[in-house]
Amino acid sequence: MTTPVRSNSRLSLAMERTGQWVFSQDIPADVVVAVCEASFSLHKFMLVSKSNYIRKLILESKEPDLARINLSDIPGGPDIFEKTAKFCYGVNFEITVHNVAALRCAAEYLQMTDMYCDNNLSSRTEDFLAQVALSSLSGAIIVLKSCEDLLPLAEDVKIVQRCVDVISLKACNEANFPSRTPPNWWTEELSIIDIEFIGRILSGMRKRGAKALTLASALTTYTERNLRDLVRDHSGRCTMSYNPGDCDMYARERELLQSIVSLLPSEKAALPINFLCCLLRAAIFVRASNSCKNELEKRISVILEHVTVDNLLVMSFTYDGEKLLDLDSIRRIISGFMEKEKNMAVFSGGDFKETCSAAMHRVAKTVDSYLGEIATYPEFTISKFNGIAILVPKGARKVDDDIYRAIDIYLKAHPNLDEIEREKVCSVMDPLKLSYEARLHASQNKRLPVQIVLHTLYYDQLKLRSGADDQPDAAATRSGLQSDASLARENEALRSELTKMKLHISDMQKNKGSSAKRISAGAAAATSGSRKHTFFSSMSKTLGKLNPFKHGSKDTSHIDDDIAVGITKPRRRRFSIS
């Protein structure tokens, strides 16, 4: 207990505590040591016996009888000075892992070394560091944490470096041969250390052969503990409000996040995908530097084929989930992946537009599904929608069902678009690459522009007539489309010639009754192999050239029964969709 404060004197709490252990009460104190706001009433001869620094102050002082010494800049402050004073007086006190670094620095500051006095405070603290504090991983972490307020003196006496070396070595051993459960317990303990020290520890672990996954695990745990509100459980669920006008509110978080990103291991598969996505969203939220965001975007784009729709959504919304963020990062990520795939295709000698990898197909499906998820938001404009959709090469979509679904959701969520705007939205889709079910839905979809509906109907008619496969690949689709277009032109010419022939026959029936004889004579001449050219023989050759089904049955349904005597009618077949 402290002694009562006398009414005629205002002693500091430190002075009251000092009176409990200063044993030379018979000799009045002759010096007051001020440390910040605390004052200690002590004896010069006791301090000088251990501290060379105080001895020099007294000897070099211009005052004949120095009665007050200011040691406000001593490492550790009043509490540590009190312990050093106890050591000078020979009073016992406890050295722990929490105060040993400060005592060592104070001993260095006060020059309490063995060069001045045997078995001084400096050697006592060194023995404790070597035998107790740095003998375990937990002890070294606590000592290093305490050094954060002792810089740069803790660096000068090599405490920091010794702690870093011990932690790096023992952390590697724990990663390879865990001594307790859970196996990653040491990553939790590392999370209390300053990020600058973490960088040095990870560097030391890397030199000792630590795996990238081990380093990534330590950084992931550190980030989750120190940026908990920004990357909570990787899901992005948080109650933080989005206030773009407050730039300095998250200055500490911004600096810490940028430091963490600079320490990420270079191996692309070392870090969890959802963790990277949460880091990027946090970087956008706290307005981190462009270099920080670009580094995260680059890392995500490299492994984009493994990114899910939920991961992309994490990067797209504010923390309350109510507002759609700027999608520039999403576009850069997709563009970076496409550029990587293009370079790989060029390197392997392939055609990037024609041949797409399995990773490209997965990314195309993910992007299309992602567009469907954000299509309902009012701030998602047509330019933003198309800007993301066109980043995926058309050849990367085996079928356009997913992008059609996204378009349909967008049109439904934006009912006030005019015909031209709806056509712009649909311009990213190829109606000929829809599956049968999607084409059936599109043909009855009133939200689609008329042109898209006509494309789907026309293609279905051509598919039914040609008997082609329902889901051809891109090259077969283009080839079949060209063939069907040529067939349609030939059918149109055939129909025109047949109409002309029917009109000519009708005129001949009205004028003379000898038309049947001429027809009969023309048929007999054709049968006998005569090379005499008549109107009908020329017409027959023309029809033969135009008819795409020349090796099958001919359509004679337009010829009257009384003219086509002896000719058997084949089954009716439609050659045109009109």
Short mmCIF file of C-alpha atoms in Angstrom, two decimals, residues 371 385-390 392 394 397 400 403 407 423-430:
data_model
loop_
_atom_site.label_atom_id
_atom_site.label_comp_id
_atom_site.label_asym_id
_atom_site.label_seq_id
_atom_site.Cartn_x
_atom_site.Cartn_y
_atom_site.Cartn_z
CA LEU A 371 -23.74 -10.91 -65.75
CA PHE A 385 -23.16 -4.85 -69.62
CA ASN A 386 -21.78 -5.01 -73.15
CA GLY A 387 -18.34 -3.90 -71.98
CA ILE A 388 -17.99 -7.05 -69.89
CA ALA A 389 -19.78 -9.43 -72.26
CA ILE A 390 -17.64 -8.61 -75.30
CA VAL A 392 -15.23 -13.05 -73.88
CA LYS A 394 -17.50 -15.66 -79.20
CA ARG A 397 -19.02 -19.98 -75.80
CA ASP A 400 -25.00 -18.89 -75.91
CA ILE A 403 -25.49 -15.03 -72.08
CA ILE A 407 -29.79 -10.68 -71.53
CA GLU A 423 -30.90 -4.58 -79.93
CA LYS A 424 -27.69 -3.20 -78.40
CA VAL A 425 -28.09 -5.48 -75.41
CA CYS A 426 -28.72 -8.48 -77.68
CA SER A 427 -25.78 -7.66 -79.94
CA VAL A 428 -23.43 -9.66 -77.68
CA MET A 429 -25.38 -12.86 -78.37
CA ASP A 430 -25.41 -15.10 -81.44
#
